[in-house]
XYZ file of C-alpha atoms in Angstrom:
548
model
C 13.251 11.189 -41.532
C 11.778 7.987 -40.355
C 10.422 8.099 -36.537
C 12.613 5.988 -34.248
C 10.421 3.995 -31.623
C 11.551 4.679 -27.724
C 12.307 1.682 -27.442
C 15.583 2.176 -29.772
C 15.926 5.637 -29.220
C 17.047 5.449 -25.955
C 18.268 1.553 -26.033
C 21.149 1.880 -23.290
C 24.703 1.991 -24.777
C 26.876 1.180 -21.948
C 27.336 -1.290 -19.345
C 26.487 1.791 -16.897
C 23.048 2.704 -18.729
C 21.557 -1.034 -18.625
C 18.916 -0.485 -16.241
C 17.613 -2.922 -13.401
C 20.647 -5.802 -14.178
C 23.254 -3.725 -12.400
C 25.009 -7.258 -11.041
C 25.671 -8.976 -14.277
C 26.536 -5.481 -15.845
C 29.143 -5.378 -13.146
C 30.323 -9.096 -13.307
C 31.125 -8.247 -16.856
C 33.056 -5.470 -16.886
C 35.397 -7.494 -13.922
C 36.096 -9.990 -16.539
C 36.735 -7.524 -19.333
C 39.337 -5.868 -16.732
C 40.633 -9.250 -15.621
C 40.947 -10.202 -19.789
C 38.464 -13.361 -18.174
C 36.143 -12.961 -21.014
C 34.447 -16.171 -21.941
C 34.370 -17.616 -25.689
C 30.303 -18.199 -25.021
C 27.328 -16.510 -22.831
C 23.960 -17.798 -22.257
C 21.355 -14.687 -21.450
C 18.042 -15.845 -20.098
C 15.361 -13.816 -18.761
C 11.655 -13.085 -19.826
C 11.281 -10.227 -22.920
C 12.330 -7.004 -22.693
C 14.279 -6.945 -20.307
C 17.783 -6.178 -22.113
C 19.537 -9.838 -22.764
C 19.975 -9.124 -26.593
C 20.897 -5.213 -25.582
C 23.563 -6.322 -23.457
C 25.284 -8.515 -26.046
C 25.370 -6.059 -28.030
C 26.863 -3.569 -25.233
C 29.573 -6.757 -24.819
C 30.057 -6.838 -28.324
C 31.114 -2.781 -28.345
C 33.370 -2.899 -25.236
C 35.112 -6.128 -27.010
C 35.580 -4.361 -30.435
C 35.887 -1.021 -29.723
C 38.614 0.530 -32.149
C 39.014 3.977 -30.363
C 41.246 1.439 -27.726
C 43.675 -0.885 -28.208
C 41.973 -3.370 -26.231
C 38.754 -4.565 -24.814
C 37.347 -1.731 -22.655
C 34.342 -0.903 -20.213
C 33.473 1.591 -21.122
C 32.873 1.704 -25.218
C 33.438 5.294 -26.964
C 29.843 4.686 -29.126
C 31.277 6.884 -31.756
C 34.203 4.774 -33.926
C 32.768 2.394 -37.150
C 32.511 -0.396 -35.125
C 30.207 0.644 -32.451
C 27.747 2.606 -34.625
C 27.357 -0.472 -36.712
C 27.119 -2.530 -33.995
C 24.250 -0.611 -32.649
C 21.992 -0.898 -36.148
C 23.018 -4.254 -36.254
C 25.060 -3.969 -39.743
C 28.612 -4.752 -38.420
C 30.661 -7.440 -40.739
C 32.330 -9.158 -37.348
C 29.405 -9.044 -35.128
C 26.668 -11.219 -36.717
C 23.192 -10.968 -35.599
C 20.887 -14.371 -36.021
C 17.418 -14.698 -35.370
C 17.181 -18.604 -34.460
C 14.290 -18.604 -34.395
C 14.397 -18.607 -38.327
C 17.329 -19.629 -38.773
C 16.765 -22.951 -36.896
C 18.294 -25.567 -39.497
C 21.235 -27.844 -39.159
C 22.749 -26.567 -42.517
C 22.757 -23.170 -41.583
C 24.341 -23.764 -38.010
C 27.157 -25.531 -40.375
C 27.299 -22.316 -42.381
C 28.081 -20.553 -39.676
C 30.572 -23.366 -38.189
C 32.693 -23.006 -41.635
C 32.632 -19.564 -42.123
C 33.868 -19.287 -38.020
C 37.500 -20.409 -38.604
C 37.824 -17.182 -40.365
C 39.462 -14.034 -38.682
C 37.314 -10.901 -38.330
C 38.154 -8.476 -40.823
C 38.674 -5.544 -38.475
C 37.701 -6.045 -35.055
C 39.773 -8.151 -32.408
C 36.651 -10.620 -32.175
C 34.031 -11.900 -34.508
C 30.873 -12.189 -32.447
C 27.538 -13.942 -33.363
C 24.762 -12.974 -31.257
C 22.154 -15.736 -32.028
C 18.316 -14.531 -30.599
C 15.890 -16.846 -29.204
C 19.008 -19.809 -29.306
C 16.316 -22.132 -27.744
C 14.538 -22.407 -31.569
C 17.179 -24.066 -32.983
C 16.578 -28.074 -33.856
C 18.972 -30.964 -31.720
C 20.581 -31.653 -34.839
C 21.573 -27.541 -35.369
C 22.185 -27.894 -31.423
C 24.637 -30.964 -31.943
C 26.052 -28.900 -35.218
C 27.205 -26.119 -32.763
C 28.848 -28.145 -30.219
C 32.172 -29.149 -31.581
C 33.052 -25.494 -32.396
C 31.447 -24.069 -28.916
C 33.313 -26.733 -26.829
C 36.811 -25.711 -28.587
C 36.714 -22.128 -30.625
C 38.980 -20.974 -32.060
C 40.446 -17.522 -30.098
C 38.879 -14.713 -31.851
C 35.660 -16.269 -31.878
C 32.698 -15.291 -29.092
C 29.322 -16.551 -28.775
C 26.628 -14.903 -26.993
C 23.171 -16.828 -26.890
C 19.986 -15.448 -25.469
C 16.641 -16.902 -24.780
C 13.278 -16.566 -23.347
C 13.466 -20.143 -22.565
C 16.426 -21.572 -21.112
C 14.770 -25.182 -20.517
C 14.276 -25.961 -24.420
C 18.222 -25.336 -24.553
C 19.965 -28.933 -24.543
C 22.340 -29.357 -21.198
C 25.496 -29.947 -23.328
C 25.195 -26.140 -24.605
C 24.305 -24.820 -21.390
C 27.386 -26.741 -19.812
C 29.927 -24.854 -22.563
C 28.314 -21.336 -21.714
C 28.358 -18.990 -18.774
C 25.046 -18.424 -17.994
C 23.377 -15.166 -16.707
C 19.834 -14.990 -15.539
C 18.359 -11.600 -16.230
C 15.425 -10.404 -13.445
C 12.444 -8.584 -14.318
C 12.556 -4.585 -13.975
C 11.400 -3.204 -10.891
C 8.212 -0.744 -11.198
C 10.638 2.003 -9.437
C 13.556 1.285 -11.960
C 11.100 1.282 -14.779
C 9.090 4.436 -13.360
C 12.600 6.151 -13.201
C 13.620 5.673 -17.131
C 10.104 6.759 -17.886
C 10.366 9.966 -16.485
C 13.627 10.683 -17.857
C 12.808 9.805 -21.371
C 9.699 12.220 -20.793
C 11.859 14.804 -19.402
C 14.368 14.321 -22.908
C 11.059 14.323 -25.059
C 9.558 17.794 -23.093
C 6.387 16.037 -22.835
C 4.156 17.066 -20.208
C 2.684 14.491 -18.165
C 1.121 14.199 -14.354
C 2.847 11.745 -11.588
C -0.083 9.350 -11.585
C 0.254 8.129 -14.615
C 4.222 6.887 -14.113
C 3.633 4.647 -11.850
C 0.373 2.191 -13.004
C 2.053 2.758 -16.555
C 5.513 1.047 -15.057
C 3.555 -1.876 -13.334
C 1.467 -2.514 -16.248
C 5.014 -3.661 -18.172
C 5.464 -6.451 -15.611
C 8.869 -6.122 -15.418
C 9.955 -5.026 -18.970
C 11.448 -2.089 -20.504
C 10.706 -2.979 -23.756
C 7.382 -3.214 -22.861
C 7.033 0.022 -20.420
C 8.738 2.090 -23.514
C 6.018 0.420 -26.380
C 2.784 1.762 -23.972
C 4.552 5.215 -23.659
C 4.508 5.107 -27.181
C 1.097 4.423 -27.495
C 0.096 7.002 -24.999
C 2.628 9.545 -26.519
C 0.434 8.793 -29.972
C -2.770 9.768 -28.611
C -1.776 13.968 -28.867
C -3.216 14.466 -25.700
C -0.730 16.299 -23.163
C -0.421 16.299 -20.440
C -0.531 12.404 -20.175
C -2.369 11.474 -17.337
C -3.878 8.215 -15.684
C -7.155 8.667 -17.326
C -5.944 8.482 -20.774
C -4.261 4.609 -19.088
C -8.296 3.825 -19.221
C -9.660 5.059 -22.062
C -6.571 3.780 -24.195
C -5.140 1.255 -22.766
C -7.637 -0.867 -21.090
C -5.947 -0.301 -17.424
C -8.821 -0.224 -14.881
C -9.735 3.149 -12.762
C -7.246 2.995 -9.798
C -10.066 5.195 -7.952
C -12.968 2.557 -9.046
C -10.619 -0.453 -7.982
C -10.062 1.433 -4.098
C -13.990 2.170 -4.277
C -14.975 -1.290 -4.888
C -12.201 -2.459 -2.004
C -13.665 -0.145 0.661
C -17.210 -1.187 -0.168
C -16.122 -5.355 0.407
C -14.473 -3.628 3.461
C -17.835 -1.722 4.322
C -19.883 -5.142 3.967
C -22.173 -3.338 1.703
C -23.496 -5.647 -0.616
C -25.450 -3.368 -2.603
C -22.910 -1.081 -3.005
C -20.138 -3.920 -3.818
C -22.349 -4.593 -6.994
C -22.662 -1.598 -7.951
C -19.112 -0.576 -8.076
C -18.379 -4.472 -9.664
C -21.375 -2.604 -12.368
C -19.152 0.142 -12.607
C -16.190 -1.231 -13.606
C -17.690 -3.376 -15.960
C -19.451 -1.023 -17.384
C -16.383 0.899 -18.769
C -15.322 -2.173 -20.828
C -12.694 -3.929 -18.271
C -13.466 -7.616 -18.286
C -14.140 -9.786 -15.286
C -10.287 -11.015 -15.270
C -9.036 -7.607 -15.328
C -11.101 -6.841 -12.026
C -9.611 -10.120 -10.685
C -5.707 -9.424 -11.410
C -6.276 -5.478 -10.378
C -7.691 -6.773 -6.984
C -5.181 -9.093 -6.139
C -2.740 -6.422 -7.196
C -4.183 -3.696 -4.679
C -4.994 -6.538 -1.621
C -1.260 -7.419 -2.085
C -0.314 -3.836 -1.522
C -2.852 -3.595 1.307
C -1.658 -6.783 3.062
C 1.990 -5.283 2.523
C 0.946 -2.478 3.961
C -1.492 -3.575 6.978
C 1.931 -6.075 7.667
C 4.448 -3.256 7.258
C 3.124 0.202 7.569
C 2.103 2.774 5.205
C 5.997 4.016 4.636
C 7.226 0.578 3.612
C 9.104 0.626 0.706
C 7.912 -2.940 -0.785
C 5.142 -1.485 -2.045
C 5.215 0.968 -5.095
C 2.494 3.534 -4.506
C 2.113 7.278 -4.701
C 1.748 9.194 -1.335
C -1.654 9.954 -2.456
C -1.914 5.787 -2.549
C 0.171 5.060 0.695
C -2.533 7.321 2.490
C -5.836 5.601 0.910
C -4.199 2.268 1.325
C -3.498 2.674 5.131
C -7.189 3.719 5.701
C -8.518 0.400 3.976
C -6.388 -1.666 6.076
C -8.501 -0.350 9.078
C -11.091 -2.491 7.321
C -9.480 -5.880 7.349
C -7.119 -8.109 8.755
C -4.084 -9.935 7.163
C -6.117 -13.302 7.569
C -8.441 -11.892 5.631
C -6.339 -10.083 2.970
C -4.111 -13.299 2.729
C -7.436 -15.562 2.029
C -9.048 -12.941 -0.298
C -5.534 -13.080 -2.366
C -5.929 -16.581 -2.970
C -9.188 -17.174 -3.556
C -8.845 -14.660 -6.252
C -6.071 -16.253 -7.556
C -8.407 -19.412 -8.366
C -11.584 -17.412 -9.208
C -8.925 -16.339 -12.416
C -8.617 -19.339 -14.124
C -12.295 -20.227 -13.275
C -13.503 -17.288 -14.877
C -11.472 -17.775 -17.893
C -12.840 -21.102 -18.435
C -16.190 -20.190 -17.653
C -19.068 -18.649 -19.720
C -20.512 -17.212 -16.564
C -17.627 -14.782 -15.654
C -19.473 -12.332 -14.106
C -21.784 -14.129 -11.629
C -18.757 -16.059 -10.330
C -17.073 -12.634 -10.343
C -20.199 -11.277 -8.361
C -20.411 -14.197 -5.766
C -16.778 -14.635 -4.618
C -16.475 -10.906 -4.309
C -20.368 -10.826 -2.184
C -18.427 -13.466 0.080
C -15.721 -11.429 0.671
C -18.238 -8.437 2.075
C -20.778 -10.908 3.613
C -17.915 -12.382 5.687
C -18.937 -11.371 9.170
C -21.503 -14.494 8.384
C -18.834 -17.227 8.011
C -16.797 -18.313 10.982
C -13.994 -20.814 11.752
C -14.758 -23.520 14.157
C -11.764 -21.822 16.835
C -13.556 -18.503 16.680
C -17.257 -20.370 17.614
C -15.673 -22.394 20.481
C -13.696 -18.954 21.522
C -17.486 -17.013 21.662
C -18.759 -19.966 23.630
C -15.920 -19.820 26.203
C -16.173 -16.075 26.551
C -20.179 -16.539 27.105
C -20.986 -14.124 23.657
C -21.914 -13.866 20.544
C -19.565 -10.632 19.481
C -16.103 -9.638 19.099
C -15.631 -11.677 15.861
C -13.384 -9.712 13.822
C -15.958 -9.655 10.777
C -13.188 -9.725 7.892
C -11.247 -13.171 8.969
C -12.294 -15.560 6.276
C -13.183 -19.080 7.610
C -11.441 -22.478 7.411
C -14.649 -24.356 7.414
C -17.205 -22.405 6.468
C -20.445 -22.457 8.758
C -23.037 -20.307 8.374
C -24.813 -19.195 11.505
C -28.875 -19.290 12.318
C -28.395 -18.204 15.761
C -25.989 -18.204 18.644
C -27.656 -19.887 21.854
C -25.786 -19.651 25.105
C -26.541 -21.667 27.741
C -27.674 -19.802 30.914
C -25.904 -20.933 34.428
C -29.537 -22.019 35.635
C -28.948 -24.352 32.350
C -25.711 -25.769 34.341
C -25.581 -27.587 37.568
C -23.499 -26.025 39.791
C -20.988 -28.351 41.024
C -19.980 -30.201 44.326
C -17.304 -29.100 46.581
C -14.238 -30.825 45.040
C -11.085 -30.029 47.110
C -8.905 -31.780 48.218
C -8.915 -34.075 45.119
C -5.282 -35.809 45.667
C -5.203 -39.418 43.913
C -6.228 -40.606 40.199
C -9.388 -42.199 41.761
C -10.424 -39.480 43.069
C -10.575 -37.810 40.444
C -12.070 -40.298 38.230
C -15.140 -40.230 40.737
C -15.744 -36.303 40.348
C -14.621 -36.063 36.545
C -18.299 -35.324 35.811
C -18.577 -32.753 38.283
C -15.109 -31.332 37.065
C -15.953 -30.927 33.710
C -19.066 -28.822 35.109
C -16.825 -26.587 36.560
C -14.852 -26.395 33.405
C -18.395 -25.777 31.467
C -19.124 -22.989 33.912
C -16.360 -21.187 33.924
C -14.118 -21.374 30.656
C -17.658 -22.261 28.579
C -19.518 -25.679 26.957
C -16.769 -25.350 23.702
C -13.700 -26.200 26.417
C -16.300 -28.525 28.408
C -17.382 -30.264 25.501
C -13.787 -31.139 23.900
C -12.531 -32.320 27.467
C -15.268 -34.937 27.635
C -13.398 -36.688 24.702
C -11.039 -38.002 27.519
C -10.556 -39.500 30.775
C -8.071 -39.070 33.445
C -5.014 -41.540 33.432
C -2.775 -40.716 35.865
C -2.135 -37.520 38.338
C 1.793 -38.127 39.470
C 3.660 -35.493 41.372
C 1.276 -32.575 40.142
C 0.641 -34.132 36.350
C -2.864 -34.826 35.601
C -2.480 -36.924 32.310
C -6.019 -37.183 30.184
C -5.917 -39.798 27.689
C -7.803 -38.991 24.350
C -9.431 -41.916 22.133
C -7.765 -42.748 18.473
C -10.943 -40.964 17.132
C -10.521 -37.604 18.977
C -7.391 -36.097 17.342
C -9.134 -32.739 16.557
C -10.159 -32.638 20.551
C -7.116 -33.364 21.802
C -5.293 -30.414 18.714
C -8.320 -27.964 19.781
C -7.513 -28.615 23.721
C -3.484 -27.498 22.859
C -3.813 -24.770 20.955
C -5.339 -20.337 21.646
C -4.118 -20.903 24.875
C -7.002 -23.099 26.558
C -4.242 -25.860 28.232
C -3.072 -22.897 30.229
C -6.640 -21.531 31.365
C -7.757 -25.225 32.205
C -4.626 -26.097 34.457
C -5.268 -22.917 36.268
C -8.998 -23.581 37.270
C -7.734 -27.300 38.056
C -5.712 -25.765 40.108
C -7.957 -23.686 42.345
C -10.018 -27.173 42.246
C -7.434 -29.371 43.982
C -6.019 -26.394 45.843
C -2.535 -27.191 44.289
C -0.726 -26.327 41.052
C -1.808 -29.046 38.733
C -0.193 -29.009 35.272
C -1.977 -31.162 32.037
C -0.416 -34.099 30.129
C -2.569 -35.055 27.048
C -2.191 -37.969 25.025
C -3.460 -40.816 22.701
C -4.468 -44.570 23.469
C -2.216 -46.252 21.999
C -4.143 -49.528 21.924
C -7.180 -47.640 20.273
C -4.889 -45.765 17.748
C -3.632 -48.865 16.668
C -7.493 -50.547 16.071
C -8.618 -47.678 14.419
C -5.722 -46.925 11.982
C -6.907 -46.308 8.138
C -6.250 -48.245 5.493
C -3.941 -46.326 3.815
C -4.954 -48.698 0.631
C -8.347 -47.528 -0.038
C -8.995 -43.740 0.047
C -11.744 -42.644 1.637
C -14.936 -41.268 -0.455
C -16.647 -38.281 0.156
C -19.245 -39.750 1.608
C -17.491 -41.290 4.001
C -14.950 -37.657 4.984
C -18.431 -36.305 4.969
C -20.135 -38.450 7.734
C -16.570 -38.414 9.781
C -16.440 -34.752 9.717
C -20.807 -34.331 10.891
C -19.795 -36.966 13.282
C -16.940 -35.770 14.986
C -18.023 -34.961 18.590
C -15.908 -31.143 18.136
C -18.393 -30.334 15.307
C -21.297 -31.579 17.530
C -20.230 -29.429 20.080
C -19.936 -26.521 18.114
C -23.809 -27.396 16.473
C -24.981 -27.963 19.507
C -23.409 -24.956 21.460
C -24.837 -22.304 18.783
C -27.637 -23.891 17.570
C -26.330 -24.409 14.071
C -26.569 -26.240 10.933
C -24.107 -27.354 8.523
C -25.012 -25.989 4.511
C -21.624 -27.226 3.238
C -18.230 -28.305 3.406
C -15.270 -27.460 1.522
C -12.223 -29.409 1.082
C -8.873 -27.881 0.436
């Protein structure tokens, strides 16, 4: 006898089997119940994931002869259901559209429709892949799928739902099948190993399930293959050497050594990866499949049941969080996302592989423009968390701190009450500021001038060209730490007002016409007197700039 692939050996039978679609299993057995069964359905969902399974399921719990009437629960065992399974039965008609795409067949099937079935209640015609068919087969159908006559039923099912014209989609009720979940998937898997008594070890259930990407079909063809091999037990190794699924150990090595900020080391476990035959994209997707888990979990907690690991994995994963933060985690996950589709349209794979994943462990060398003027307030150069990835990348030569013998120290300024006087000591105020919150807070506040001080309001009015000062002066909490050292200033609670000339906004609006060049975003953004202040403050220089 023949050998029967898993895939149809254990296709599911009833609307209770059907695994992962549990909602439009149930919605259909309520209108079987209800006798609210529809003359036409439209399945959609990606392969394998049991459209063309559950028409047939439909088809047996609408024809079933061991019942007088349509039933939920099919008995799998009369002449109708067996041949509905292997796809022979005279009044459930199988079509493969995509072959049978041709007006003059879709008429065929229009004339030989006004027929009764010749045993069942309902003839059926299950047409695959509907979304093949040509307009003018499309238009053919429409006639007889707008009114049909009552023992006819029309199930469609496609892969993609946008090719099918709106006037069939508007005569169908249309169900949307999901992708399987890894757990679902991981679940059938063990069972069918279970029915087959072959041996196998946990790891493998679970990077086998996520390698189908949602389908069955797909989860149950790789078991196959692995089943094929003769080895038993089946274990995650044989995922590697067979299958092309990279070293789950290798991929939470190379992680830990980007965590590490090893360089060296991050090479050599790129080296070893390689090495074994996995390409450069392969690395990519497995990375941003692991960081995803490791962001869930960093977010979540190691018990968190959005992520599909083993215990062995929950622990590993909760270590490697230790060595980043979800800034990080979230930038690396994008980055990588891009670094894909650059490596597959580049003939230098593995030195852009190499570089973006060196950036991710040299990271404690990039930081964002808040995090300088945050270690120039504080007066140091550490504390940087080293894994947050930076908005503007700035590489740093040195951080040079200005000593208080560096500063002035200021005049006596209480008993500042009126706008004039402060206007007279704003100098002197902004040394104070420089002295004690640091030159970053100092150096965005002299990007404005006080305006008014009414009834404990000290308004500071920013120029059109200081946006990012005036953003920068609102935001980690610096508005409150200024209006507090104002305040033991004036020797009165003093609260901060900031705002925009309108005058100066006006002249300096851009023309919206003519987009700015590079050039000119370039010599903006060196210009800015922010940036200076963070060059100036740390002694750095700009290598490049990055635009999002």
């Amino acid at each position: 006898m023949s050998y029967t692939v898993l895939a149809r050996k254990y296709r599911s039978q009833t609307f209770d089997d059907v695994i992962g679609q549990d909602p439009i299993a149930q919605t259909l057995k309520n209108a079987i119940k209800t006798d609210r069964v529809a003359h036409a359905y439209l399945f959609t969902g990606t392969r394998g994931v049991g459209k063309t399974t559950m028409a047939r399921v439909l088809a047996k719990a609408l024809n079933c002869l061991a019942v007088d009437e349509p039933t939920t629960k099919p008995c799998c065992k009369c002449d109708s259901c067996v041949a509905i399974n292997i796809g022979e039965d005279i009044d459930v008609i199988e079509i493969d559209g995509a072959s049978n795409n041709r007006v003059d067949e879709i008429r065929e099937l229009r004339e030989n429709a006004i027929y009764r079935p010749a045993r069942s209640r309902f003839k059926i015609y299950i047409i695959d892949e509907v979304h093949m068919l040509t307009i003018s087969a499309f238009n053919a159908l429409l006639k007889t799928l707008e009114e049909p006559p009552s023992h006819i039923k029309f199930i469609f099912a496609t892969t993609e739902p946008n090719k099918v014209i709106l006037t069939i989609q508007s005569r169908c009720q249309r169900f949307d099948f999901n992708n399987i979940g890894p757990a679902s998937i991981a679940g059938q898997l063990k069972f069918i190993l279970k029915q087959e008594k072959i041996k196998y070890e946990e790891d493998l259930v679970l990077p086998l399930a996520k390698m189908a990407n949602g389908s069955m079909r797909d989860a149950l063809s790789l078991l196959d293959r692995m089943i094929s091999t003769g080895i038993e037990p089946l274990s995650s190794r044989l995922l590697e050497e067979f299958l092309g699924c990279p070293n789950s150990e290798k991929i939470w090595n190379l992680i830990g050594q980007i965590g590490d900020s090893d360089a060296a080391e991050t090479l050599a476990a790129i080296e070893d990866l390689i090495s074994t035959g996995i390409s450069e994209v392969q690395v990519v997707d497995s990375l941003i499949d692991y960081m995803r888990d490791l962001m869930v979990v960093k977010s979540t907690g190691p018990d968190s049941e959005l992520v599909i690991l083993t215990d062995q994995q929950r622990k590993r994963a909760d270590e490697l969080t230790e060595k980043f933060d979800i800034a990080a985690l979230v930038y690396n996950i994008s980055t990588l996302e891009k670094l894909r589709w650059a490596i597959k349209n580049s003939d230098t794979g593995r030195a852009l592989l190499e570089a973006s994943l060196l950036r991710f462990a040299l990271s404690e060398h990039f930081l964002n423009v808040d995090e300088l003027l945050s270690q120039l307030r504080a007066g140091t150069s550490t504390g940087i968390k080293k894994k947050r990835p930076a908005a503007h990348n700035i590489p740093i030569k040195s951080i040079a701190q200005p000593t208080k013998s560096q500063i002035s120290e200021p005049a006596d300024l209480s008993g500042l009450t009126d706008i004039h006087s402060i206007r007279d000591n704003w100098q002197s105020l902004l040394g104070v500021i420089t002295t004690k919150l640091g030159p970053g807070t100092g150096g965005l506040l002299s990007s404005a001038v006080p305006a008014r001080f009414e009834d404990g309001v000290l308004t500071l009015e920013f120029g059109a060209s200081a946006q990012m000062q005036k953003r920068m002066c609102e935001s980690n909490g610096r508005i409150e730490q200024i209006q507090t050292l104002l305040g033991e200033q004036f020797s009165t609670p003093v609260r901060l007002k900031f705002e925009t000339a309108a005058e100066k906004q006006t002249q300096a609006a851009p023309d919206v016409s003519r987009p700015k060049t590079s050039g000119q975003r370039r010599n903006e953004l060196v210009n800015d007197p922010a940036v200076k202040t963070v060059l100036m403050g740390l002694d750095a220089t700009i290598t490049r700039i990055e635009e999002d």
